[in-house]
Amino acid sequence: MLVSKGKYHAVRLHNRCRICGRPRSYYRDFGLCRCCLRKMAHEGLIPGLTKSSW
């Protein structure tokens, strides 16, 4: 049983984009947010990632 009912964790980690620091819409596989992922994909900076078409 916990003695105090305060904070249980001193620090809570949250995944953030490596480039801009955005906390939302984060892709774990790339370490980027959707905005930076899209920008880098259009510039061809992410190998193996291509725009889909059908």
mmCIF file as Biopython writes it, N, C-alpha, C and O atoms, coordinates in Angstrom:
data_model
#
loop_
_atom_site.group_PDB
_atom_site.id
_atom_site.type_symbol
_atom_site.label_atom_id
_atom_site.label_alt_id
_atom_site.label_comp_id
_atom_site.label_asym_id
_atom_site.label_entity_id
_atom_site.label_seq_id
_atom_site.pdbx_PDB_ins_code
_atom_site.Cartn_x
_atom_site.Cartn_y
_atom_site.Cartn_z
_atom_site.occupancy
_atom_site.B_iso_or_equiv
_atom_site.auth_seq_id
_atom_site.auth_asym_id
_atom_site.pdbx_PDB_model_num
ATOM 1   N N  . MET A ? 1  ? 0.832  -1.175 0.000   1.0 0.0 1  A 1 
ATOM 2   C CA . MET A ? 1  ? 0.000  0.000  0.000   1.0 0.0 1  A 1 
ATOM 3   C C  . MET A ? 1  ? 0.882  1.246  0.000   1.0 0.0 1  A 1 
ATOM 4   O O  . MET A ? 1  ? 1.889  1.309  0.704   1.0 0.0 1  A 1 
ATOM 5   N N  . LEU A ? 2  ? 0.491  2.221  -0.790  1.0 0.0 2  A 1 
ATOM 6   C CA . LEU A ? 2  ? 1.275  3.445  -0.877  1.0 0.0 2  A 1 
ATOM 7   C C  . LEU A ? 2  ? 1.007  4.342  0.322   1.0 0.0 2  A 1 
ATOM 8   O O  . LEU A ? 2  ? -0.124 4.463  0.792   1.0 0.0 2  A 1 
ATOM 9   N N  . VAL A ? 3  ? 2.062  4.959  0.796   1.0 0.0 3  A 1 
ATOM 10  C CA . VAL A ? 3  ? 1.950  5.802  1.979   1.0 0.0 3  A 1 
ATOM 11  C C  . VAL A ? 3  ? 1.294  7.134  1.633   1.0 0.0 3  A 1 
ATOM 12  O O  . VAL A ? 3  ? 0.368  7.571  2.318   1.0 0.0 3  A 1 
ATOM 13  N N  . SER A ? 4  ? 1.771  7.778  0.573   1.0 0.0 4  A 1 
ATOM 14  C CA . SER A ? 4  ? 1.206  9.072  0.187   1.0 0.0 4  A 1 
ATOM 15  C C  . SER A ? 4  ? 0.412  8.929  -1.102  1.0 0.0 4  A 1 
ATOM 16  O O  . SER A ? 4  ? 0.690  8.054  -1.922  1.0 0.0 4  A 1 
ATOM 17  N N  . LYS A ? 5  ? -0.568 9.785  -1.270  1.0 0.0 5  A 1 
ATOM 18  C CA . LYS A ? 5  ? -1.384 9.741  -2.481  1.0 0.0 5  A 1 
ATOM 19  C C  . LYS A ? 5  ? -1.017 10.887 -3.421  1.0 0.0 5  A 1 
ATOM 20  O O  . LYS A ? 5  ? -1.891 11.471 -4.061  1.0 0.0 5  A 1 
ATOM 21  N N  . GLY A ? 6  ? 0.250  11.203 -3.501  1.0 0.0 6  A 1 
ATOM 22  C CA . GLY A ? 6  ? 0.724  12.263 -4.382  1.0 0.0 6  A 1 
ATOM 23  C C  . GLY A ? 6  ? 1.103  11.691 -5.734  1.0 0.0 6  A 1 
ATOM 24  O O  . GLY A ? 6  ? 0.476  10.755 -6.230  1.0 0.0 6  A 1 
ATOM 25  N N  . LYS A ? 7  ? 2.131  12.265 -6.314  1.0 0.0 7  A 1 
ATOM 26  C CA . LYS A ? 7  ? 2.615  11.785 -7.605  1.0 0.0 7  A 1 
ATOM 27  C C  . LYS A ? 7  ? 3.303  10.432 -7.420  1.0 0.0 7  A 1 
ATOM 28  O O  . LYS A ? 7  ? 4.055  10.236 -6.465  1.0 0.0 7  A 1 
ATOM 29  N N  . TYR A ? 8  ? 3.043  9.514  -8.331  1.0 0.0 8  A 1 
ATOM 30  C CA . TYR A ? 8  ? 3.680  8.205  -8.265  1.0 0.0 8  A 1 
ATOM 31  C C  . TYR A ? 8  ? 4.977  8.188  -9.058  1.0 0.0 8  A 1 
ATOM 32  O O  . TYR A ? 8  ? 5.895  7.432  -8.740  1.0 0.0 8  A 1 
ATOM 33  N N  . HIS A ? 9  ? 5.056  9.024  -10.095 1.0 0.0 9  A 1 
ATOM 34  C CA . HIS A ? 9  ? 6.240  9.072  -10.945 1.0 0.0 9  A 1 
ATOM 35  C C  . HIS A ? 9  ? 6.813  10.485 -10.904 1.0 0.0 9  A 1 
ATOM 36  O O  . HIS A ? 9  ? 6.080  11.469 -10.998 1.0 0.0 9  A 1 
ATOM 37  N N  . ALA A ? 10 ? 8.108  10.567 -10.764 1.0 0.0 10 A 1 
ATOM 38  C CA . ALA A ? 10 ? 8.743  11.880 -10.742 1.0 0.0 10 A 1 
ATOM 39  C C  . ALA A ? 10 ? 8.687  12.526 -12.128 1.0 0.0 10 A 1 
ATOM 40  O O  . ALA A ? 10 ? 8.452  13.727 -12.255 1.0 0.0 10 A 1 
ATOM 41  N N  . VAL A ? 11 ? 8.906  11.708 -13.166 1.0 0.0 11 A 1 
ATOM 42  C CA . VAL A ? 11 ? 8.910  12.214 -14.537 1.0 0.0 11 A 1 
ATOM 43  C C  . VAL A ? 11 ? 8.120  11.258 -15.411 1.0 0.0 11 A 1 
ATOM 44  O O  . VAL A ? 11 ? 8.300  10.043 -15.321 1.0 0.0 11 A 1 
ATOM 45  N N  . ARG A ? 12 ? 7.253  11.787 -16.250 1.0 0.0 12 A 1 
ATOM 46  C CA . ARG A ? 12 ? 6.531  10.964 -17.213 1.0 0.0 12 A 1 
ATOM 47  C C  . ARG A ? 12 ? 7.080  11.258 -18.596 1.0 0.0 12 A 1 
ATOM 48  O O  . ARG A ? 12 ? 7.132  12.413 -19.019 1.0 0.0 12 A 1 
ATOM 49  N N  . LEU A ? 13 ? 7.486  10.217 -19.295 1.0 0.0 13 A 1 
ATOM 50  C CA . LEU A ? 13 ? 8.050  10.381 -20.627 1.0 0.0 13 A 1 
ATOM 51  C C  . LEU A ? 13 ? 6.942  10.398 -21.656 1.0 0.0 13 A 1 
ATOM 52  O O  . LEU A ? 13 ? 5.955  9.672  -21.534 1.0 0.0 13 A 1 
ATOM 53  N N  . HIS A ? 14 ? 7.109  11.228 -22.670 1.0 0.0 14 A 1 
ATOM 54  C CA . HIS A ? 14 ? 6.153  11.300 -23.769 1.0 0.0 14 A 1 
ATOM 55  C C  . HIS A ? 14 ? 6.953  11.342 -25.059 1.0 0.0 14 A 1 
ATOM 56  O O  . HIS A ? 14 ? 7.911  12.106 -25.177 1.0 0.0 14 A 1 
ATOM 57  N N  . ASN A ? 15 ? 6.563  10.521 -26.024 1.0 0.0 15 A 1 
ATOM 58  C CA . ASN A ? 15 ? 7.276  10.495 -27.292 1.0 0.0 15 A 1 
ATOM 59  C C  . ASN A ? 15 ? 7.078  11.811 -28.027 1.0 0.0 15 A 1 
ATOM 60  O O  . ASN A ? 15 ? 5.959  12.315 -28.132 1.0 0.0 15 A 1 
ATOM 61  N N  . ARG A ? 16 ? 8.172  12.363 -28.534 1.0 0.0 16 A 1 
ATOM 62  C CA . ARG A ? 16 ? 8.121  13.617 -29.277 1.0 0.0 16 A 1 
ATOM 63  C C  . ARG A ? 16 ? 8.924  13.492 -30.558 1.0 0.0 16 A 1 
ATOM 64  O O  . ARG A ? 16 ? 9.851  12.688 -30.658 1.0 0.0 16 A 1 
ATOM 65  N N  . CYS A ? 17 ? 8.551  14.297 -31.526 1.0 0.0 17 A 1 
ATOM 66  C CA . CYS A ? 17 ? 9.244  14.320 -32.811 1.0 0.0 17 A 1 
ATOM 67  C C  . CYS A ? 17 ? 10.687 14.764 -32.596 1.0 0.0 17 A 1 
ATOM 68  O O  . CYS A ? 17 ? 10.948 15.681 -31.818 1.0 0.0 17 A 1 
ATOM 69  N N  . ARG A ? 18 ? 11.619 14.116 -33.283 1.0 0.0 18 A 1 
ATOM 70  C CA . ARG A ? 18 ? 13.039 14.455 -33.137 1.0 0.0 18 A 1 
ATOM 71  C C  . ARG A ? 18 ? 13.373 15.801 -33.760 1.0 0.0 18 A 1 
ATOM 72  O O  . ARG A ? 18 ? 14.347 16.442 -33.365 1.0 0.0 18 A 1 
ATOM 73  N N  . ILE A ? 19 ? 12.576 16.235 -34.729 1.0 0.0 19 A 1 
ATOM 74  C CA . ILE A ? 19 ? 12.889 17.468 -35.444 1.0 0.0 19 A 1 
ATOM 75  C C  . ILE A ? 19 ? 12.206 18.682 -34.818 1.0 0.0 19 A 1 
ATOM 76  O O  . ILE A ? 19 ? 12.868 19.659 -34.468 1.0 0.0 19 A 1 
ATOM 77  N N  . CYS A ? 20 ? 10.890 18.620 -34.678 1.0 0.0 20 A 1 
ATOM 78  C CA . CYS A ? 20 ? 10.155 19.804 -34.210 1.0 0.0 20 A 1 
ATOM 79  C C  . CYS A ? 20 ? 9.683  19.694 -32.767 1.0 0.0 20 A 1 
ATOM 80  O O  . CYS A ? 20 ? 9.316  20.708 -32.173 1.0 0.0 20 A 1 
ATOM 81  N N  . GLY A ? 21 ? 9.679  18.494 -32.180 1.0 0.0 21 A 1 
ATOM 82  C CA . GLY A ? 21 ? 9.266  18.334 -30.793 1.0 0.0 21 A 1 
ATOM 83  C C  . GLY A ? 21 ? 7.776  18.166 -30.599 1.0 0.0 21 A 1 
ATOM 84  O O  . GLY A ? 21 ? 7.293  18.211 -29.468 1.0 0.0 21 A 1 
ATOM 85  N N  . ARG A ? 22 ? 7.036  17.973 -31.679 1.0 0.0 22 A 1 
ATOM 86  C CA . ARG A ? 22 ? 5.580  17.830 -31.604 1.0 0.0 22 A 1 
ATOM 87  C C  . ARG A ? 22 ? 5.216  16.546 -30.849 1.0 0.0 22 A 1 
ATOM 88  O O  . ARG A ? 22 ? 5.753  15.484 -31.164 1.0 0.0 22 A 1 
ATOM 89  N N  . PRO A ? 23 ? 4.309  16.620 -29.853 1.0 0.0 23 A 1 
ATOM 90  C CA . PRO A ? 23 ? 3.965  15.429 -29.083 1.0 0.0 23 A 1 
ATOM 91  C C  . PRO A ? 23 ? 2.851  14.582 -29.693 1.0 0.0 23 A 1 
ATOM 92  O O  . PRO A ? 23 ? 2.702  13.412 -29.339 1.0 0.0 23 A 1 
ATOM 93  N N  . ARG A ? 24 ? 2.070  15.155 -30.601 1.0 0.0 24 A 1 
ATOM 94  C CA . ARG A ? 24 ? 0.933  14.422 -31.165 1.0 0.0 24 A 1 
ATOM 95  C C  . ARG A ? 24 ? 1.255  13.869 -32.543 1.0 0.0 24 A 1 
ATOM 96  O O  . ARG A ? 24 ? 2.164  14.344 -33.223 1.0 0.0 24 A 1 
ATOM 97  N N  . SER A ? 25 ? 0.498  12.860 -32.941 1.0 0.0 25 A 1 
ATOM 98  C CA . SER A ? 25 ? 0.647  12.153 -34.227 1.0 0.0 25 A 1 
ATOM 99  C C  . SER A ? 25 ? 2.100  11.742 -34.457 1.0 0.0 25 A 1 
ATOM 100 O O  . SER A ? 25 ? 2.691  12.050 -35.492 1.0 0.0 25 A 1 
ATOM 101 N N  . TYR A ? 26 ? 2.657  11.049 -33.485 1.0 0.0 26 A 1 
ATOM 102 C CA . TYR A ? 26 ? 4.042  10.595 -33.492 1.0 0.0 26 A 1 
ATOM 103 C C  . TYR A ? 26 ? 4.109  9.177  -34.037 1.0 0.0 26 A 1 
ATOM 104 O O  . TYR A ? 26 ? 3.360  8.303  -33.599 1.0 0.0 26 A 1 
ATOM 105 N N  . TYR A ? 27 ? 5.015  8.945  -35.003 1.0 0.0 27 A 1 
ATOM 106 C CA . TYR A ? 27 ? 5.231  7.609  -35.562 1.0 0.0 27 A 1 
ATOM 107 C C  . TYR A ? 27 ? 6.473  7.013  -34.908 1.0 0.0 27 A 1 
ATOM 108 O O  . TYR A ? 27 ? 7.587  7.493  -35.115 1.0 0.0 27 A 1 
ATOM 109 N N  . ARG A ? 28 ? 6.270  5.977  -34.126 1.0 0.0 28 A 1 
ATOM 110 C CA . ARG A ? 28 ? 7.347  5.361  -33.370 1.0 0.0 28 A 1 
ATOM 111 C C  . ARG A ? 28 ? 8.427  4.757  -34.268 1.0 0.0 28 A 1 
ATOM 112 O O  . ARG A ? 28 ? 9.613  4.806  -33.940 1.0 0.0 28 A 1 
ATOM 113 N N  . ASP A ? 29 ? 8.012  4.186  -35.403 1.0 0.0 29 A 1 
ATOM 114 C CA . ASP A ? 29 ? 8.970  3.538  -36.308 1.0 0.0 29 A 1 
ATOM 115 C C  . ASP A ? 29 ? 10.004 4.520  -36.844 1.0 0.0 29 A 1 
ATOM 116 O O  . ASP A ? 29 ? 11.155 4.150  -37.075 1.0 0.0 29 A 1 
ATOM 117 N N  . PHE A ? 30 ? 9.600  5.761  -37.041 1.0 0.0 30 A 1 
ATOM 118 C CA . PHE A ? 30 ? 10.487 6.767  -37.622 1.0 0.0 30 A 1 
ATOM 119 C C  . PHE A ? 30 ? 10.997 7.769  -36.596 1.0 0.0 30 A 1 
ATOM 120 O O  . PHE A ? 30 ? 12.020 8.414  -36.820 1.0 0.0 30 A 1 
ATOM 121 N N  . GLY A ? 31 ? 10.306 7.906  -35.487 1.0 0.0 31 A 1 
ATOM 122 C CA . GLY A ? 31 ? 10.687 8.899  -34.488 1.0 0.0 31 A 1 
ATOM 123 C C  . GLY A ? 31 ? 10.312 10.305 -34.902 1.0 0.0 31 A 1 
ATOM 124 O O  . GLY A ? 31 ? 10.901 11.279 -34.434 1.0 0.0 31 A 1 
ATOM 125 N N  . LEU A ? 32 ? 9.315  10.410 -35.792 1.0 0.0 32 A 1 
ATOM 126 C CA . LEU A ? 32 ? 8.911  11.707 -36.334 1.0 0.0 32 A 1 
ATOM 127 C C  . LEU A ? 32 ? 7.409  11.887 -36.224 1.0 0.0 32 A 1 
ATOM 128 O O  . LEU A ? 32 ? 6.662  10.915 -36.107 1.0 0.0 32 A 1 
ATOM 129 N N  . CYS A ? 33 ? 6.971  13.140 -36.263 1.0 0.0 33 A 1 
ATOM 130 C CA . CYS A ? 33 ? 5.538  13.413 -36.330 1.0 0.0 33 A 1 
ATOM 131 C C  . CYS A ? 33 ? 5.101  13.327 -37.790 1.0 0.0 33 A 1 
ATOM 132 O O  . CYS A ? 33 ? 5.935  13.223 -38.690 1.0 0.0 33 A 1 
ATOM 133 N N  . ARG A ? 34 ? 3.801  13.370 -38.014 1.0 0.0 34 A 1 
ATOM 134 C CA . ARG A ? 34 ? 3.278  13.206 -39.371 1.0 0.0 34 A 1 
ATOM 135 C C  . ARG A ? 34 ? 3.715  14.338 -40.296 1.0 0.0 34 A 1 
ATOM 136 O O  . ARG A ? 34 ? 3.935  14.111 -41.486 1.0 0.0 34 A 1 
ATOM 137 N N  . CYS A ? 35 ? 3.842  15.549 -39.766 1.0 0.0 35 A 1 
ATOM 138 C CA . CYS A ? 35 ? 4.234  16.700 -40.587 1.0 0.0 35 A 1 
ATOM 139 C C  . CYS A ? 35 ? 5.671  16.544 -41.094 1.0 0.0 35 A 1 
ATOM 140 O O  . CYS A ? 35 ? 5.935  16.710 -42.285 1.0 0.0 35 A 1 
ATOM 141 N N  . CYS A ? 36 ? 6.583  16.229 -40.194 1.0 0.0 36 A 1 
ATOM 142 C CA . CYS A ? 36 ? 7.990  16.071 -40.568 1.0 0.0 36 A 1 
ATOM 143 C C  . CYS A ? 36 ? 8.197  14.824 -41.416 1.0 0.0 36 A 1 
ATOM 144 O O  . CYS A ? 36 ? 9.029  14.821 -42.324 1.0 0.0 36 A 1 
ATOM 145 N N  . LEU A ? 37 ? 7.441  13.761 -41.126 1.0 0.0 37 A 1 
ATOM 146 C CA . LEU A ? 37 ? 7.541  12.535 -41.914 1.0 0.0 37 A 1 
ATOM 147 C C  . LEU A ? 37 ? 7.141  12.799 -43.358 1.0 0.0 37 A 1 
ATOM 148 O O  . LEU A ? 37 ? 7.820  12.359 -44.286 1.0 0.0 37 A 1 
ATOM 149 N N  . ARG A ? 38 ? 6.043  13.514 -43.546 1.0 0.0 38 A 1 
ATOM 150 C CA . ARG A ? 38 ? 5.558  13.838 -44.891 1.0 0.0 38 A 1 
ATOM 151 C C  . ARG A ? 38 ? 6.558  14.718 -45.639 1.0 0.0 38 A 1 
ATOM 152 O O  . ARG A ? 38 ? 6.842  14.486 -46.815 1.0 0.0 38 A 1 
ATOM 153 N N  . LYS A ? 39 ? 7.085  15.722 -44.953 1.0 0.0 39 A 1 
ATOM 154 C CA . LYS A ? 39 ? 8.047  16.636 -45.568 1.0 0.0 39 A 1 
ATOM 155 C C  . LYS A ? 39 ? 9.315  15.898 -46.002 1.0 0.0 39 A 1 
ATOM 156 O O  . LYS A ? 39 ? 9.801  16.089 -47.117 1.0 0.0 39 A 1 
ATOM 157 N N  . MET A ? 40 ? 9.843  15.059 -45.120 1.0 0.0 40 A 1 
ATOM 158 C CA . MET A ? 40 ? 11.064 14.325 -45.440 1.0 0.0 40 A 1 
ATOM 159 C C  . MET A ? 40 ? 10.830 13.274 -46.516 1.0 0.0 40 A 1 
ATOM 160 O O  . MET A ? 40 ? 11.722 13.004 -47.320 1.0 0.0 40 A 1 
ATOM 161 N N  . ALA A ? 41 ? 9.644  12.681 -46.541 1.0 0.0 41 A 1 
ATOM 162 C CA . ALA A ? 41 ? 9.326  11.685 -47.566 1.0 0.0 41 A 1 
ATOM 163 C C  . ALA A ? 41 ? 9.245  12.339 -48.942 1.0 0.0 41 A 1 
ATOM 164 O O  . ALA A ? 41 ? 9.715  11.766 -49.925 1.0 0.0 41 A 1 
ATOM 165 N N  . HIS A ? 42 ? 8.656  13.528 -49.023 1.0 0.0 42 A 1 
ATOM 166 C CA . HIS A ? 42 ? 8.572  14.239 -50.300 1.0 0.0 42 A 1 
ATOM 167 C C  . HIS A ? 42 ? 9.954  14.657 -50.803 1.0 0.0 42 A 1 
ATOM 168 O O  . HIS A ? 42 ? 10.187 14.711 -52.010 1.0 0.0 42 A 1 
ATOM 169 N N  . GLU A ? 43 ? 10.856 14.950 -49.889 1.0 0.0 43 A 1 
ATOM 170 C CA . GLU A ? 43 ? 12.212 15.341 -50.268 1.0 0.0 43 A 1 
ATOM 171 C C  . GLU A ? 43 ? 13.102 14.135 -50.555 1.0 0.0 43 A 1 
ATOM 172 O O  . GLU A ? 43 ? 14.231 14.296 -51.016 1.0 0.0 43 A 1 
ATOM 173 N N  . GLY A ? 44 ? 12.599 12.921 -50.286 1.0 0.0 44 A 1 
ATOM 174 C CA . GLY A ? 44 ? 13.367 11.706 -50.551 1.0 0.0 44 A 1 
ATOM 175 C C  . GLY A ? 44 ? 14.420 11.411 -49.506 1.0 0.0 44 A 1 
ATOM 176 O O  . GLY A ? 44 ? 15.403 10.730 -49.798 1.0 0.0 44 A 1 
ATOM 177 N N  . LEU A ? 45 ? 14.240 11.904 -48.303 1.0 0.0 45 A 1 
ATOM 178 C CA . LEU A ? 45 ? 15.238 11.726 -47.250 1.0 0.0 45 A 1 
ATOM 179 C C  . LEU A ? 45 ? 15.040 10.457 -46.429 1.0 0.0 45 A 1 
ATOM 180 O O  . LEU A ? 45 ? 15.893 10.108 -45.613 1.0 0.0 45 A 1 
ATOM 181 N N  . ILE A ? 46 ? 13.921 9.765  -46.638 1.0 0.0 46 A 1 
ATOM 182 C CA . ILE A ? 46 ? 13.662 8.519  -45.913 1.0 0.0 46 A 1 
ATOM 183 C C  . ILE A ? 46 ? 13.736 7.369  -46.912 1.0 0.0 46 A 1 
ATOM 184 O O  . ILE A ? 46 ? 12.835 7.214  -47.736 1.0 0.0 46 A 1 
ATOM 185 N N  . PRO A ? 47 ? 14.794 6.560  -46.855 1.0 0.0 47 A 1 
ATOM 186 C CA . PRO A ? 47 ? 14.952 5.487  -47.827 1.0 0.0 47 A 1 
ATOM 187 C C  . PRO A ? 47 ? 13.878 4.413  -47.694 1.0 0.0 47 A 1 
ATOM 188 O O  . PRO A ? 47 ? 13.524 4.003  -46.589 1.0 0.0 47 A 1 
ATOM 189 N N  . GLY A ? 48 ? 13.371 3.968  -48.828 1.0 0.0 48 A 1 
ATOM 190 C CA . GLY A ? 48 ? 12.378 2.902  -48.861 1.0 0.0 48 A 1 
ATOM 191 C C  . GLY A ? 48 ? 10.951 3.372  -48.711 1.0 0.0 48 A 1 
ATOM 192 O O  . GLY A ? 48 ? 10.032 2.558  -48.803 1.0 0.0 48 A 1 
ATOM 193 N N  . LEU A ? 49 ? 10.732 4.638  -48.487 1.0 0.0 49 A 1 
ATOM 194 C CA . LEU A ? 49 ? 9.384  5.177  -48.307 1.0 0.0 49 A 1 
ATOM 195 C C  . LEU A ? 49 ? 8.960  5.877  -49.593 1.0 0.0 49 A 1 
ATOM 196 O O  . LEU A ? 49 ? 9.584  6.850  -50.018 1.0 0.0 49 A 1 
ATOM 197 N N  . THR A ? 50 ? 7.896  5.374  -50.205 1.0 0.0 50 A 1 
ATOM 198 C CA . THR A ? 50 ? 7.400  5.965  -51.446 1.0 0.0 50 A 1 
ATOM 199 C C  . THR A ? 50 ? 5.921  6.272  -51.318 1.0 0.0 50 A 1 
ATOM 200 O O  . THR A ? 50 ? 5.218  5.679  -50.499 1.0 0.0 50 A 1 
ATOM 201 N N  . LYS A ? 51 ? 5.463  7.189  -52.123 1.0 0.0 51 A 1 
ATOM 202 C CA . LYS A ? 51 ? 4.055  7.548  -52.137 1.0 0.0 51 A 1 
ATOM 203 C C  . LYS A ? 51 ? 3.276  6.422  -52.806 1.0 0.0 51 A 1 
ATOM 204 O O  . LYS A ? 51 ? 3.684  5.909  -53.847 1.0 0.0 51 A 1 
ATOM 205 N N  . SER A ? 52 ? 2.167  6.048  -52.209 1.0 0.0 52 A 1 
ATOM 206 C CA . SER A ? 52 ? 1.385  4.947  -52.772 1.0 0.0 52 A 1 
ATOM 207 C C  . SER A ? 52 ? 0.466  5.454  -53.873 1.0 0.0 52 A 1 
ATOM 208 O O  . SER A ? 52 ? -0.040 6.575  -53.815 1.0 0.0 52 A 1 
ATOM 209 N N  . SER A ? 53 ? 0.262  4.618  -54.867 1.0 0.0 53 A 1 
ATOM 210 C CA . SER A ? 53 ? -0.686 4.935  -55.940 1.0 0.0 53 A 1 
ATOM 211 C C  . SER A ? 53 ? -1.286 3.634  -56.442 1.0 0.0 53 A 1 
ATOM 212 O O  . SER A ? 53 ? -0.602 2.613  -56.513 1.0 0.0 53 A 1 
ATOM 213 N N  . TRP A ? 54 ? -2.566 3.671  -56.790 1.0 0.0 54 A 1 
ATOM 214 C CA . TRP A ? 54 ? -3.246 2.489  -57.303 1.0 0.0 54 A 1 
ATOM 215 C C  . TRP A ? 54 ? -4.279 2.864  -58.311 1.0 0.0 54 A 1 
ATOM 216 O O  . TRP A ? 54 ? -4.956 1.992  -58.855 1.0 0.0 54 A 1 
#
